[in-house]
Coordinates of N, CA and C in Angstrom, one line a residue:
M1 N 3.0 24.5 -5.1 CA 4.0 23.9 -5.9 C 3.4 22.6 -6.5
A2 N 3.5 22.5 -7.8 CA 3.0 21.3 -8.5 C 3.8 20.0 -8.2
F3 N 3.1 18.9 -8.0 CA 3.8 17.7 -7.7 C 4.2 16.9 -8.9
D4 N 5.4 16.4 -9.0 CA 5.9 15.6 -10.1 C 6.5 14.3 -9.5
P5 N 5.8 13.1 -9.7 CA 6.4 11.9 -9.2 C 7.8 11.6 -9.5
E6 N 8.3 12.2 -10.5 CA 9.7 12.0 -10.9 C 10.7 12.6 -9.9
T7 N 10.2 13.5 -9.1 CA 11.0 14.2 -8.0 C 11.2 13.3 -6.8
L8 N 10.5 12.2 -6.7 CA 10.7 11.2 -5.6 C 12.0 10.5 -5.8
K9 N 12.5 10.0 -4.7 CA 13.8 9.2 -4.7 C 13.5 7.7 -4.7
F10 N 13.7 7.2 -5.9 CA 13.4 5.7 -6.1 C 14.7 4.9 -5.9
N11 N 14.6 3.6 -5.6 CA 15.8 2.8 -5.4 C 16.3 2.4 -6.8
A12 N 17.3 1.6 -6.8 CA 18.0 1.2 -8.0 C 17.0 0.5 -9.0
D13 N 16.0 -0.1 -8.5 CA 15.0 -0.7 -9.4 C 13.9 0.2 -9.8
G14 N 14.0 1.5 -9.4 CA 13.0 2.5 -9.8 C 11.7 2.4 -9.0
L15 N 11.9 1.9 -7.7 CA 10.7 1.7 -6.9 C 10.9 2.4 -5.5
L16 N 9.8 2.7 -4.8 CA 9.9 3.2 -3.5 C 8.8 2.5 -2.7
P17 N 9.0 2.3 -1.4 CA 7.9 1.7 -0.5 C 6.7 2.6 -0.4
A18 N 5.6 2.0 -0.4 CA 4.3 2.7 -0.2 C 3.6 2.0 1.0
I19 N 3.4 2.8 2.0 CA 2.7 2.3 3.2 C 1.2 2.6 3.0
A20 N 0.3 1.6 3.1 CA -1.1 1.9 3.0 C -1.7 2.0 4.5
Q21 N -2.4 3.0 4.7 CA -2.9 3.3 6.1 C -4.4 3.6 5.9
D22 N -5.2 3.0 6.8 CA -6.7 3.3 6.9 C -6.8 4.8 7.3
S23 N -7.5 5.6 6.5 CA -7.7 7.0 6.7 C -8.5 7.3 7.9
E24 N -9.4 6.4 8.3 CA -10.3 6.7 9.5 C -9.7 6.2 10.8
T25 N -9.0 5.1 10.8 CA -8.5 4.5 12.0 C -7.0 4.7 12.2
S26 N -6.3 5.1 11.2 CA -4.8 5.2 11.1 C -4.1 3.8 11.2
E27 N -4.8 2.7 11.1 CA -4.3 1.4 11.1 C -3.4 1.2 9.9
V28 N -2.2 0.7 10.1 CA -1.3 0.4 9.0 C -1.8 -0.9 8.4
L29 N -2.1 -0.9 7.1 CA -2.7 -2.1 6.4 C -1.7 -2.9 5.7
M30 N -0.8 -2.3 5.0 CA 0.2 -3.1 4.2 C 1.3 -2.2 3.7
L31 N 2.3 -2.9 3.2 CA 3.4 -2.2 2.5 C 3.6 -2.8 1.1
A32 N 3.7 -2.0 0.1 CA 3.9 -2.5 -1.2 C 4.9 -1.5 -1.9
W33 N 5.1 -1.6 -3.2 CA 6.0 -0.8 -4.0 C 5.3 -0.1 -5.1
M34 N 5.9 1.1 -5.4 CA 5.4 1.9 -6.5 C 6.5 2.4 -7.3
N35 N 6.3 2.6 -8.6 CA 7.2 3.3 -9.4 C 6.5 4.7 -9.7
A36 N 7.2 5.5 -10.5 CA 6.6 6.8 -10.8 C 5.2 6.7 -11.5
E37 N 5.1 5.8 -12.4 CA 3.9 5.6 -13.1 C 2.8 5.1 -12.2
A38 N 3.1 4.2 -11.3 CA 2.0 3.8 -10.3 C 1.5 4.9 -9.5
V39 N 2.5 5.8 -9.1 CA 2.1 7.0 -8.3 C 1.1 7.9 -9.2
R40 N 1.5 8.1 -10.4 CA 0.7 8.9 -11.4 C -0.7 8.3 -11.5
R41 N -0.8 6.9 -11.8 CA -2.1 6.3 -12.0 C -2.9 6.4 -10.7
T42 N -2.3 6.2 -9.5 CA -3.0 6.3 -8.3 C -3.7 7.7 -8.2
L43 N -2.9 8.7 -8.4 CA -3.4 10.1 -8.3 C -4.5 10.4 -9.4
D44 N -4.3 9.9 -10.6 CA -5.2 10.1 -11.7 C -6.5 9.4 -11.5
T45 N -6.5 8.2 -11.0 CA -7.7 7.4 -10.9 C -8.4 7.3 -9.5
G46 N -7.6 7.6 -8.5 CA -8.2 7.5 -7.1 C -8.2 6.0 -6.6
R47 N -7.8 5.1 -7.5 CA -7.6 3.7 -7.1 C -6.1 3.4 -6.9
V48 N -5.7 2.9 -5.8 CA -4.3 2.7 -5.5 C -3.7 1.6 -6.4
T49 N -2.7 2.0 -7.1 CA -2.0 1.2 -8.0 C -0.5 1.0 -7.5
Y50 N -0.1 -0.3 -7.5 CA 1.2 -0.7 -7.0 C 2.0 -1.3 -8.2
W51 N 3.2 -1.5 -8.0 CA 4.1 -2.3 -8.9 C 4.3 -3.6 -8.3
S52 N 3.9 -4.7 -9.0 CA 4.2 -6.1 -8.5 C 5.6 -6.5 -8.9
R53 N 6.4 -6.7 -7.9 CA 7.8 -7.1 -8.2 C 7.9 -8.5 -8.7
S54 N 7.0 -9.4 -8.3 CA 7.0 -10.8 -8.7 C 6.4 -10.9 -10.1
R55 N 5.4 -10.1 -10.5 CA 4.8 -10.2 -11.8 C 5.4 -9.2 -12.8
Q56 N 6.1 -8.3 -12.2 CA 6.7 -7.2 -13.1 C 5.6 -6.5 -13.9
S57 N 4.5 -6.1 -13.2 CA 3.4 -5.4 -13.8 C 2.7 -4.6 -12.8
F58 N 1.8 -3.7 -13.3 CA 1.0 -2.9 -12.4 C -0.1 -3.7 -11.7
W59 N -0.4 -3.3 -10.5 CA -1.4 -4.1 -9.7 C -2.3 -3.0 -9.1
V60 N -3.5 -3.0 -9.6 CA -4.5 -2.1 -9.0 C -5.2 -2.9 -7.8
K61 N -5.0 -2.4 -6.6 CA -5.5 -3.1 -5.4 C -7.0 -3.3 -5.6
G62 N -7.4 -4.6 -5.5 CA -8.8 -4.9 -5.5 C -9.3 -5.3 -6.9
E63 N -8.4 -5.2 -7.9 CA -8.8 -5.5 -9.3 C -9.4 -6.9 -9.4
T64 N -8.8 -7.8 -8.8 CA -9.3 -9.2 -8.9 C -10.1 -9.7 -7.6
S65 N -9.6 -9.2 -6.5 CA -10.3 -9.6 -5.2 C -11.5 -8.8 -4.8
G66 N -11.6 -7.6 -5.4 CA -12.7 -6.7 -5.0 C -12.4 -5.9 -3.7
H67 N -11.2 -6.2 -3.1 CA -10.8 -5.5 -1.9 C -10.1 -4.2 -2.2
V68 N -10.9 -3.2 -2.7 CA -10.4 -2.0 -3.3 C -9.8 -1.1 -2.2
Q69 N -8.7 -0.4 -2.6 CA -8.2 0.8 -1.8 C -8.5 2.0 -2.6
E70 N -9.4 2.8 -2.0 CA -9.8 4.1 -2.6 C -8.9 5.2 -2.0
L71 N -8.2 5.9 -2.8 CA -7.2 7.0 -2.3 C -8.0 8.1 -1.6
V72 N -7.5 8.4 -0.4 CA -8.0 9.6 0.3 C -7.0 10.7 0.3
E73 N -5.7 10.3 0.5 CA -4.6 11.3 0.5 C -3.3 10.5 0.3
L74 N -2.4 11.2 -0.4 CA -1.1 10.6 -0.7 C -0.1 11.6 0.0
R75 N 0.8 11.1 0.9 CA 1.8 11.9 1.5 C 3.2 11.4 1.2
V76 N 4.1 12.4 1.1 CA 5.5 12.1 0.8 C 6.3 12.3 2.1
D77 N 7.2 11.4 2.4 CA 8.0 11.6 3.6 C 9.1 12.6 3.4
C78 N 9.8 13.0 4.5 CA 10.7 14.1 4.5 C 11.9 13.8 3.5
D79 N 12.3 12.6 3.4 CA 13.4 12.3 2.5 C 13.0 12.0 1.0
R80 N 11.7 12.0 0.8 CA 11.0 11.8 -0.5 C 11.4 10.4 -1.1
D81 N 11.6 9.4 -0.1 CA 12.0 8.1 -0.6 C 10.9 7.0 -0.1
C82 N 9.8 7.5 0.4 CA 8.7 6.6 0.9 C 7.4 7.4 0.8
I83 N 6.4 6.8 0.5 CA 5.1 7.5 0.5 C 4.1 6.8 1.4
L84 N 3.2 7.6 1.9 CA 2.1 7.1 2.8 C 0.8 7.3 1.9
V85 N 0.1 6.2 1.7 CA -1.1 6.2 1.0 C -2.3 6.0 2.0
R86 N -3.0 7.1 2.2 CA -4.1 7.0 3.2 C -5.3 6.6 2.3
V87 N -6.0 5.5 2.8 CA -7.0 4.9 1.9 C -8.3 4.6 2.7
H88 N -9.4 4.5 1.9 CA -10.6 3.8 2.4 C -10.5 2.4 1.9
Q89 N -10.3 1.4 2.8 CA -10.1 0.0 2.4 C -11.5 -0.7 2.4
Y90 N -11.8 -1.3 1.3 CA -13.0 -2.1 1.2 C -12.6 -3.6 1.4
G91 N -13.0 -4.2 2.5 CA -12.6 -5.6 2.7 C -11.2 -5.7 3.3
P92 N -10.7 -6.9 3.3 CA -9.3 -7.1 3.9 C -8.3 -6.5 2.9
A93 N -7.2 -6.0 3.5 CA -6.1 -5.5 2.7 C -5.1 -6.6 2.4
C94 N -5.0 -7.6 3.2 CA -4.0 -8.7 3.0 C -4.5 -9.8 2.1
H95 N -3.5 -10.4 1.4 CA -3.9 -11.5 0.5 C -4.3 -12.7 1.3
T96 N -4.0 -12.7 2.6 CA -4.4 -13.9 3.5 C -5.8 -13.7 4.0
N97 N -6.5 -12.6 3.5 CA -7.9 -12.3 3.8 C -8.0 -11.7 5.2
R98 N -7.0 -11.1 5.7 CA -7.0 -10.4 7.0 C -7.1 -8.9 6.7
R99 N -7.6 -8.2 7.7 CA -7.7 -6.8 7.6 C -6.4 -6.1 7.3
T100 N -5.3 -6.5 7.9 CA -4.0 -6.0 7.7 C -3.0 -7.1 7.5
C101 N -1.9 -6.7 6.8 CA -0.8 -7.7 6.6 C 0.0 -7.9 7.9
F102 N -0.1 -6.9 8.8 CA 0.6 -6.9 10.1 C -0.2 -7.6 11.2
Y103 N -0.5 -8.9 11.0 CA -1.3 -9.6 12.0 C -0.5 -10.6 12.9
T104 N 0.8 -10.5 12.9 CA 1.6 -11.3 13.7 C 2.5 -10.4 14.6
A105 N 2.4 -10.6 15.9 CA 3.2 -9.9 16.9 C 4.2 -10.8 17.5
I106 N 5.3 -10.2 17.9 CA 6.3 -11.0 18.7 C 6.2 -10.6 20.1
E107 N 5.8 -11.6 20.9 CA 5.5 -11.3 22.4 C 6.3 -12.3 23.2
E108 N 7.2 -11.8 24.0 CA 8.1 -12.7 24.8 C 8.8 -13.7 24.0
G109 N 9.3 -13.3 22.8 CA 10.1 -14.2 21.9 C 9.2 -15.2 21.1
Q110 N 7.9 -15.0 21.2 CA 7.0 -16.0 20.4 C 6.2 -15.2 19.4
E111 N 5.9 -15.8 18.3 CA 5.0 -15.3 17.3 C 3.6 -15.5 17.7
V112 N 2.8 -14.5 17.8 CA 1.4 -14.6 18.2 C 0.5 -14.0 17.1
E113 N -0.4 -14.8 16.6 CA -1.3 -14.4 15.5 C -2.4 -13.5 16.2
L114 N -2.5 -12.3 15.8 CA -3.5 -11.4 16.4 C -4.9 -11.4 15.8
M115 N -5.0 -11.9 14.6 CA -6.3 -11.9 13.9 C -6.4 -13.1 13.0
T116 N -7.6 -13.6 12.8 CA -7.8 -14.7 11.8 C -8.4 -14.1 10.5
P117 N -8.4 -14.8 9.4 CA -9.0 -14.3 8.2 C -10.4 -13.9 8.4
M118 N -10.8 -12.9 7.6 CA -12.1 -12.4 7.6 C -13.0 -13.4 6.9
V119 N -14.3 -13.4 7.3 CA -15.2 -14.3 6.7 C -16.0 -13.6 5.6
G120 N -16.2 -14.3 4.5 CA -17.0 -13.7 3.4 C -16.2 -12.9 2.5

């Protein structure tokens, strides 16, 4: 069956959450948003493209930072309202220069920083 991004279930803003996951380690790297065109661009180019809600524009991951996400596989969840983007991540995924955006754990009611920014 051919895939059509328009068949996905977008929110009122025309967006759906996209979870980026390292294809080799299964580590969750980040969550961002995509519209139908961002999904199309990602599939067409192999470079993960998101929709920036703050800038109201497309955002190709790594375009300015060099921390590229190369598409390995795109998966659709059972409700078709979220996607999993399995990627090869070059450099840190987080804008804080950390490997993942999920670097803070809650342990015994306290926030604990699990990793520091990457060097270089």
